[in-house]
Coordinates of C-alpha atoms in Angstrom, one line a residue:
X539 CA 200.4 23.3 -11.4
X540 CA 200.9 27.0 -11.7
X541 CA 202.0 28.8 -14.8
X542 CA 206.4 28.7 -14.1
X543 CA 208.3 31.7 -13.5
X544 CA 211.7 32.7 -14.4
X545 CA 213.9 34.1 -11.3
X546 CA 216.4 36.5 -11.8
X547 CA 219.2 33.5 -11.2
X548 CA 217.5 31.6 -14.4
X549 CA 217.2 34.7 -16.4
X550 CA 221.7 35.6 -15.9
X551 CA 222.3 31.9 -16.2
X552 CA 220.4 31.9 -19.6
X553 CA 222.1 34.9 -20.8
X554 CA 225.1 33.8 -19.4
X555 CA 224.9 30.0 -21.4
X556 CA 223.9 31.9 -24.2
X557 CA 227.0 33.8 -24.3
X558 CA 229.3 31.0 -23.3
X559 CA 228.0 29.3 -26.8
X560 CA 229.9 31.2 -30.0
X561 CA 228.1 30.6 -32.7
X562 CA 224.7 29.6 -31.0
X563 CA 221.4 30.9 -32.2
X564 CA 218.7 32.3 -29.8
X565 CA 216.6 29.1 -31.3
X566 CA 219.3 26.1 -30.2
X567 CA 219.4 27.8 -26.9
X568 CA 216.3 28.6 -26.0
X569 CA 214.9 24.9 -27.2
X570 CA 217.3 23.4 -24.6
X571 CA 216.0 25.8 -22.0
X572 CA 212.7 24.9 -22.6
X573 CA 211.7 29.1 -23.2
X574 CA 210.5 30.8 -26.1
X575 CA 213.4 32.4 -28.3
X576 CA 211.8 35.8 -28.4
X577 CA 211.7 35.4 -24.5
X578 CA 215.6 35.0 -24.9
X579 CA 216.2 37.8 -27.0
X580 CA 214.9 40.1 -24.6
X581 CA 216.9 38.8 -21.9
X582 CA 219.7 39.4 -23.7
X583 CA 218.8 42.6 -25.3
X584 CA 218.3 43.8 -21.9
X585 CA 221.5 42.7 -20.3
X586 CA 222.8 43.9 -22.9
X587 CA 221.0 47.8 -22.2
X588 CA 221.9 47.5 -19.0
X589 CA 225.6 47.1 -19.6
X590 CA 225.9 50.0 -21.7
X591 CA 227.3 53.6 -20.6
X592 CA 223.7 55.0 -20.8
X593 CA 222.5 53.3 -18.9
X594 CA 224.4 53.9 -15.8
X595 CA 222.2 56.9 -14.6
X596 CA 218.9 55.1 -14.8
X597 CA 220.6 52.3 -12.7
X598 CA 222.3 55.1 -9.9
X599 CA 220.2 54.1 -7.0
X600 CA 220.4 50.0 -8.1
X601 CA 223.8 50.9 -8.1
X602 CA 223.9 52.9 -4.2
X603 CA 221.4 49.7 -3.1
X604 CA 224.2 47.0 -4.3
X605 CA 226.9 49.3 -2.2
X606 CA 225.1 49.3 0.6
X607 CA 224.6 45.8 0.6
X608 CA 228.3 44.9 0.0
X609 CA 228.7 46.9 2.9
X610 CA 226.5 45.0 5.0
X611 CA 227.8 41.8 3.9
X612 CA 231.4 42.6 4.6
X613 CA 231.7 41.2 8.0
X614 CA 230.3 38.1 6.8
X615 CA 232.6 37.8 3.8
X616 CA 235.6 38.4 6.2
X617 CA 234.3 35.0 8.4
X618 CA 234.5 33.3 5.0
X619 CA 237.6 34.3 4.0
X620 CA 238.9 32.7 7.3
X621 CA 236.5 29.6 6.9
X622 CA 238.5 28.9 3.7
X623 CA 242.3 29.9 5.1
X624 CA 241.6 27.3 7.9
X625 CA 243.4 24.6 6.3
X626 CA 246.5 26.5 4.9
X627 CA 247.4 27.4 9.0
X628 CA 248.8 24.5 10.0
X629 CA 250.8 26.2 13.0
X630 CA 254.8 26.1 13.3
X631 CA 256.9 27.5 11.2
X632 CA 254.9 27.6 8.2
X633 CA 252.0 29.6 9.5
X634 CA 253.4 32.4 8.0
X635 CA 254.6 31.0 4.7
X636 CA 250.7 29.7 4.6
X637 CA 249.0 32.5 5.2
X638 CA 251.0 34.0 2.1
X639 CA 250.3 31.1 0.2
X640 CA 246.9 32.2 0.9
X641 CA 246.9 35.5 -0.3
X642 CA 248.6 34.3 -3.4
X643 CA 246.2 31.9 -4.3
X644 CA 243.2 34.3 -3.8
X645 CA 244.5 37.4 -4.6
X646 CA 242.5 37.4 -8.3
X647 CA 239.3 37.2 -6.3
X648 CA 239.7 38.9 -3.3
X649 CA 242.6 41.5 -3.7
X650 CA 246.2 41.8 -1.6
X651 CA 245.1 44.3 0.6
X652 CA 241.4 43.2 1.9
X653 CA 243.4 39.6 2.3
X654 CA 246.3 41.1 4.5
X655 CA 244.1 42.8 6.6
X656 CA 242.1 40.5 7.4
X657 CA 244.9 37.8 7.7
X658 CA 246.9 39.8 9.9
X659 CA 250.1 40.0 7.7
X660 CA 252.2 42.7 6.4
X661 CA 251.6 43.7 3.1
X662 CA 255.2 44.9 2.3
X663 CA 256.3 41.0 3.6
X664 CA 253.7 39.5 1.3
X665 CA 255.9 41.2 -1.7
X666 CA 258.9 40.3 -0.5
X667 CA 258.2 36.6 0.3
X668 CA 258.5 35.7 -3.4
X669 CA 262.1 36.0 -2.9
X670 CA 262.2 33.1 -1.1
X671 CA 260.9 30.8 -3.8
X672 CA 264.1 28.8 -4.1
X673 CA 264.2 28.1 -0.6
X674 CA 260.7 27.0 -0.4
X675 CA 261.0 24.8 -3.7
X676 CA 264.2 23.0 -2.3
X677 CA 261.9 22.2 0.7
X678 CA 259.1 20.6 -1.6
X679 CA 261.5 18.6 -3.7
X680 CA 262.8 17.1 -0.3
X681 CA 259.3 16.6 0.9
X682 CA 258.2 14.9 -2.6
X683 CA 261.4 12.7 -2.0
X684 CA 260.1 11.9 1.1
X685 CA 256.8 11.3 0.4
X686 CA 257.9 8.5 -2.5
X687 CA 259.7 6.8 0.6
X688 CA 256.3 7.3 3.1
X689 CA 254.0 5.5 0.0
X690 CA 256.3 3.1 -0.1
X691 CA 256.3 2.1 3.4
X692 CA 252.0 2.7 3.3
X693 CA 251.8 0.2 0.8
X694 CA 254.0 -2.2 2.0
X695 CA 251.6 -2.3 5.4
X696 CA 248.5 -2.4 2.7
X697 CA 248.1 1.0 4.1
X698 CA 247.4 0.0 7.6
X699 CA 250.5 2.0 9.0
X700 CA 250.0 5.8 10.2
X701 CA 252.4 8.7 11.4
X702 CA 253.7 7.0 14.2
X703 CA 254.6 3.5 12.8
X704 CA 255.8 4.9 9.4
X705 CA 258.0 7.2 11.2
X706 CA 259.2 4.0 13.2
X707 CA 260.2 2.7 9.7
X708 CA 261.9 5.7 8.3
X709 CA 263.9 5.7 11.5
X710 CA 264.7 2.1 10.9
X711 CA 265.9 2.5 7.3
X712 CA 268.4 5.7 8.4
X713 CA 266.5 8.5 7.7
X714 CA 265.6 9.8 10.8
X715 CA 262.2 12.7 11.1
X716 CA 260.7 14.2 12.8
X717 CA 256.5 12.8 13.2
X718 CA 255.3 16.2 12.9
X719 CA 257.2 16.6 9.6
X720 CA 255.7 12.9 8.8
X721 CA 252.1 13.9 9.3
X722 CA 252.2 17.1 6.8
X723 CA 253.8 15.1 4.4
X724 CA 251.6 12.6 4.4
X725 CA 248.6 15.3 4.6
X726 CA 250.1 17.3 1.8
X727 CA 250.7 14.2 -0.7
X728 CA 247.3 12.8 0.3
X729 CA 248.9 9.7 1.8
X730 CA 246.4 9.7 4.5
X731 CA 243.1 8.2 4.1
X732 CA 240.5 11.0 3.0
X733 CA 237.4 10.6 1.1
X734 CA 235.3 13.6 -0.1
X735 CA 231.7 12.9 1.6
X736 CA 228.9 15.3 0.2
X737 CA 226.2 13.8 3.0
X738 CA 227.4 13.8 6.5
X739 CA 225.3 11.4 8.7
X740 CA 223.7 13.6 11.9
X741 CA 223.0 10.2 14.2
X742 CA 221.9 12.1 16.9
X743 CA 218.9 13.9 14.9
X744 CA 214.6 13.4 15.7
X745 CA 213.5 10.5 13.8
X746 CA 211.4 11.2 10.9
X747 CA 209.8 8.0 9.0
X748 CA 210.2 6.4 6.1
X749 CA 207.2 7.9 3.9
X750 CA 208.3 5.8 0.8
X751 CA 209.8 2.6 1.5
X752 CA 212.1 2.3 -1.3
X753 CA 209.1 2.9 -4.1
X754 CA 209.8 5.7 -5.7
X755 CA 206.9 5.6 -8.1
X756 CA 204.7 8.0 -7.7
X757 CA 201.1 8.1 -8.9
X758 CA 200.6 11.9 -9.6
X759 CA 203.1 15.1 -10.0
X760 CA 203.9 17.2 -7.0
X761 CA 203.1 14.9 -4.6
X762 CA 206.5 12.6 -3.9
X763 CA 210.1 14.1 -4.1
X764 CA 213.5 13.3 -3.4
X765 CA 216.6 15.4 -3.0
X766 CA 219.9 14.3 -2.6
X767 CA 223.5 16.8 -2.5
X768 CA 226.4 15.6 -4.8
X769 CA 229.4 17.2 -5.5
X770 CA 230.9 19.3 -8.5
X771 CA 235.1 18.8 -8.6
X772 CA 236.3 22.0 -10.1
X773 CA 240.1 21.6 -10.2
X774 CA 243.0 22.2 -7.6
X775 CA 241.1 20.1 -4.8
X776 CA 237.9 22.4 -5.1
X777 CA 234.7 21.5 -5.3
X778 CA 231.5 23.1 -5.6
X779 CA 227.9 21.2 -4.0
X780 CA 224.9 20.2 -6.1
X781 CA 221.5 20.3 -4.0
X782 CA 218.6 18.9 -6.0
X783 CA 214.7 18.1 -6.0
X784 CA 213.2 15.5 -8.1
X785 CA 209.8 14.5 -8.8
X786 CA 209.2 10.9 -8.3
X787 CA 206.3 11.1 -10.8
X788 CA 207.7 12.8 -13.7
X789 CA 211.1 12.6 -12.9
X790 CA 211.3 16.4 -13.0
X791 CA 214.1 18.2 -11.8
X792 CA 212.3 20.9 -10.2
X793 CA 214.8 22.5 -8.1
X794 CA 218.3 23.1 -7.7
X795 CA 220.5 25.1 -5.7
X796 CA 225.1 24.7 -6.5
X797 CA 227.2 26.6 -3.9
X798 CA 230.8 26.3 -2.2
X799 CA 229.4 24.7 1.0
X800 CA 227.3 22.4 2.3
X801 CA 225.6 24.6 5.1
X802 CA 221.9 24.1 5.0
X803 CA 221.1 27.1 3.1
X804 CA 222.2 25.0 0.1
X805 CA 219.1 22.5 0.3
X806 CA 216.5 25.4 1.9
X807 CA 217.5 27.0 -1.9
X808 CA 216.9 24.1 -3.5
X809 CA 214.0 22.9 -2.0
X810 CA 212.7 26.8 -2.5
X811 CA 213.6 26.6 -6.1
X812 CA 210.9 23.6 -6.3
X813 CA 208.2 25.6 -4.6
X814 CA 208.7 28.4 -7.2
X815 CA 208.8 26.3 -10.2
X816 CA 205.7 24.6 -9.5
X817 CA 203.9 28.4 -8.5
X818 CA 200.2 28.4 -7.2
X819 CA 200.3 26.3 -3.6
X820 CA 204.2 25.3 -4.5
X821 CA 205.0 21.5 -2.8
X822 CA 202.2 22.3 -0.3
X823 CA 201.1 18.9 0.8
X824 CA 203.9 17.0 -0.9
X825 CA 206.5 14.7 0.5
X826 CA 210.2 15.4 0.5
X827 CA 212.4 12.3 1.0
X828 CA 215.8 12.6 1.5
X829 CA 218.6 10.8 3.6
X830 CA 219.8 11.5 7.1
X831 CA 222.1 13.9 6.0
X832 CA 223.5 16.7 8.6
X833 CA 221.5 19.4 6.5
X834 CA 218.1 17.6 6.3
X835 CA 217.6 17.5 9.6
X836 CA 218.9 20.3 10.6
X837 CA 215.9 22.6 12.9
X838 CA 216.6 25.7 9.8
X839 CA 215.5 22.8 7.2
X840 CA 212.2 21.9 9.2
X841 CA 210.8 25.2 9.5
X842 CA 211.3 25.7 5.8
X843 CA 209.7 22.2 4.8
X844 CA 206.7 23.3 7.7
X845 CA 206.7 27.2 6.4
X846 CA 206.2 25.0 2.4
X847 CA 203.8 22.6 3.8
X848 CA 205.8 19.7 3.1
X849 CA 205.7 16.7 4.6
X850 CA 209.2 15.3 5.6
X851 CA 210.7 11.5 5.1
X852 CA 214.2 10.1 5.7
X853 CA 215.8 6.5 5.0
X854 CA 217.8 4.5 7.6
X855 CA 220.9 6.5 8.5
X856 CA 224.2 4.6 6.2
X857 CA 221.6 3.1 3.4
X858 CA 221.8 4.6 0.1
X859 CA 219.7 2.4 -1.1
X860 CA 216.6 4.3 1.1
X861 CA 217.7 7.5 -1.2
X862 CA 218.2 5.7 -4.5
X863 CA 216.5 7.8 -6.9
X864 CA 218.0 10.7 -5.5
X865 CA 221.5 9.4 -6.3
X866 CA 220.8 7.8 -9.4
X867 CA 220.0 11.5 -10.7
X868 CA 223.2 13.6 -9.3
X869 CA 225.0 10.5 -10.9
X870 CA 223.6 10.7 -14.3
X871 CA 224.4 14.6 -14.2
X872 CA 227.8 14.3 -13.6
X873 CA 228.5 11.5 -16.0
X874 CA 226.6 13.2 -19.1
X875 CA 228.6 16.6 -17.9
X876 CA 231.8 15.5 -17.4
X877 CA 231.7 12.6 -19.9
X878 CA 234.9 11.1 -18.8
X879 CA 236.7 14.3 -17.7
X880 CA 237.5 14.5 -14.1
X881 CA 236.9 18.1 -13.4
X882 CA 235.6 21.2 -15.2
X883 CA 238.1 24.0 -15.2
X884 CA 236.6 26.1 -12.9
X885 CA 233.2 27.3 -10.8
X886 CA 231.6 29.1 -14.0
X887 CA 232.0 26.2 -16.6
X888 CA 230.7 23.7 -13.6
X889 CA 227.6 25.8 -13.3
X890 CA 226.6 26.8 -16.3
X891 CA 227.6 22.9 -17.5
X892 CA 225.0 21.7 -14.6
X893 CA 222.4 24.5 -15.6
X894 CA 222.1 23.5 -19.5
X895 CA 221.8 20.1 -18.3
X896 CA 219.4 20.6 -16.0
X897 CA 217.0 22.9 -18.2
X898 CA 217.6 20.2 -21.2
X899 CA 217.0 17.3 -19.0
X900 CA 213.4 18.7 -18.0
X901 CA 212.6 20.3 -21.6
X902 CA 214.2 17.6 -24.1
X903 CA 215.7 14.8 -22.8
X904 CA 213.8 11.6 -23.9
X905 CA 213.1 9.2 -20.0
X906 CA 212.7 5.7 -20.5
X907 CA 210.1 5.2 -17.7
X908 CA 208.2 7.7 -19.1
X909 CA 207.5 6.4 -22.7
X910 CA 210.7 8.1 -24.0
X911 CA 209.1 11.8 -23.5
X912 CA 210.6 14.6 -21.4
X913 CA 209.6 15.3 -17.9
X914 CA 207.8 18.5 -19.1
X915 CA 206.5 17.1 -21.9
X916 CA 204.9 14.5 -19.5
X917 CA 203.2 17.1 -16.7
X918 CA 201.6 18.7 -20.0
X919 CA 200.3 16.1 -20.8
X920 CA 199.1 14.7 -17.7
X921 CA 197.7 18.3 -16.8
X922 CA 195.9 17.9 -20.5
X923 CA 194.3 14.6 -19.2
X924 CA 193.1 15.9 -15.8
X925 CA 191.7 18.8 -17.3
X926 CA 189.5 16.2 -19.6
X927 CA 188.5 13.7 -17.1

């Protein structure tokens, strides 16, 4: 199986869970990582080097590399920035007002002056639009007033009437509007039907089979795995995705990759993650199952699983129940992380939440269908009986 070893992501995230616990001893950490405490104190020593003002000349050319490839990676954080402003430019007479909005709401991440320039919008009107914050309330108040009429009228039709039938009714009652204001009302208070999707079916994709039928008991580790994408709610209407790999044997989680999109890069990661982990050969001649999501059989996500060795499987596009074990994972995560909340406060907390699960789950937590040991605990042990037979 390959002696495991620690990426640079695992090493920050450590330090980084280490420091987000006050009060924490290298010992409680590094049990629930599954890592030896010394191991941790290193890590930390060293960030902790590293950090310092002396340390600055030894890092200079780090430093000029990490420029240069900010530099480089400019023209593709610009087509993000737009990616994400897509759904504040909703045209009319609040493209404007929305692109502010915009720059408001990321201006802690990004800056004003990077976000004007690449919006297209005056700087100097950016500071003065505040001034119009009366206005723009007085507008939302009447909207909110408007949208308690709109739900009304959308539950009164058990939610069967749209923009042009609820305008109909508005009209009706006296209150005469305009179905373009209708629509962004109804957009902005959610009053149209929208569910957040993490898989998006690709009906159109190459058949693969069904390697596993629905039994997702596997006989030996790093042969059968399933991976699923779920995702993270974060606050304000954000989310971030959760792409994992499970072993169907051990019920180990061994890969993971969490990122604000769901372009196939977030499962390639993932699914690299597992190679790493197991080291030696990775998954080479293991089966990945997943479902027909738009990612997994995407051309980029074939050449990864044939560059691996892996050998693909996919369930009946719309059944869950092909990818069961997948989802019956990313929903025991959330649950045991959240624990009744409905959001973590932001990206950090989500992440580092997921990642001391994650390591915990695979070093310490106790599995029923594997006599009430941890996944770890189990390879061991089934590596220990190989080696004898």
């Amino acid at each position: 199986m390959g002696t495991p070893k620690y990426s640079p992501e695992f090493w920050a995230d450590a330090v980084a869970l280490y420091h987000s616990r006050p009060g924490g001893t290298y010992g409680s950490v590094a049990k629930d990582l599954g890592v030896n405490h010394e191991t941790l104190r290193t890590w930390v020593r060293d960030a902790e080097h590293a950090a310092r003002p002396g340390a600055v000349e030894a890092t200079a050319m780090e430093e000029e590399n990490r420029q240069l490839r900010a530099r480089v990676k400019e023209p593709e954080l610009e087509r993000e920035i737009l990616r994400r402003a897509a759904k504040y430019f909703g045209g009319g007479d609040q493209l404007v007002s929305s692109r502010f909005q915009f720059v408001e709401d990321h201006r802690g991440a990004v800056g004003v002056k990077r976000l004007c320039r690449i919006l297209a919008v005056s700087r100097s009107a950016f500071y003065r639009w505040p001034a119009g914050a009366s206005a723009r309330a007085g507008r939302a108040r009447a909207d909110a007033e408007l949208a308690e009429h709109i739900n009304r009228i959308h539950q009164e039709s058990d939610g069967t009437y749209g923009v042009p039938r609820v305008t109909a009714e508005l009209k009706e009652a006296g209150r005469p509007v305009n179905h373009k204001r209708v629509e962004r009302v109804m957009r902005t208070f959610q009053h149209l039907r929208k569910k957040v999707r993490a898989t998006i079916p690709e009906p159109s994709a190459t058949p693969v089979p069904d390697l596993l039928q629905r039994d997702f008991a596997a006989q030996e580790p790093n042969t059968e795995y399933v991976g699923d994408i779920t995702y993270l709610p974060i606050g304000n209407g954000q989310f971030l995705y959760l792409a994992t790999v499970l072993d169907l044997c051990s019920k180990r989680l061994t890969g993971w990759s969490i990122a604000d999109h769901m372009r196939t890069s977030l499962v390639t990661d993932a699914l690299r993650a597992a190679a790493r982990a197991r080291g030696g050969d990775g998954l080479c001649g293991a089966i990945f199952h997943s479902d027909n999501g738009a990612q997994y059989v995407s051309k980029e996500f074939a050449q990864v699983c044939s560059a691996l060795g892996v050998t693909r499987s996919r369930g009946a596009v719309g059944t869950s129940a092909d990818n069961a074990a997948a989802k019956s994972l990313n929903a025991a995560m959330k649950r045991e992380t959240l624990q009744g909340r409905k959001r973590w406060n932001g990206a950090r907390e989500a992440r580092l939440a997921v990642f001391r699960w994650a390591t915990r789950y695979n070093t310490r937590r106790r599995h029923s269908r594997l006599g009430q040991i941890s996944p770890i605990t189990y390879e061991q042990r089934s590596t220990t009986l190989a080696t004898a037979a």
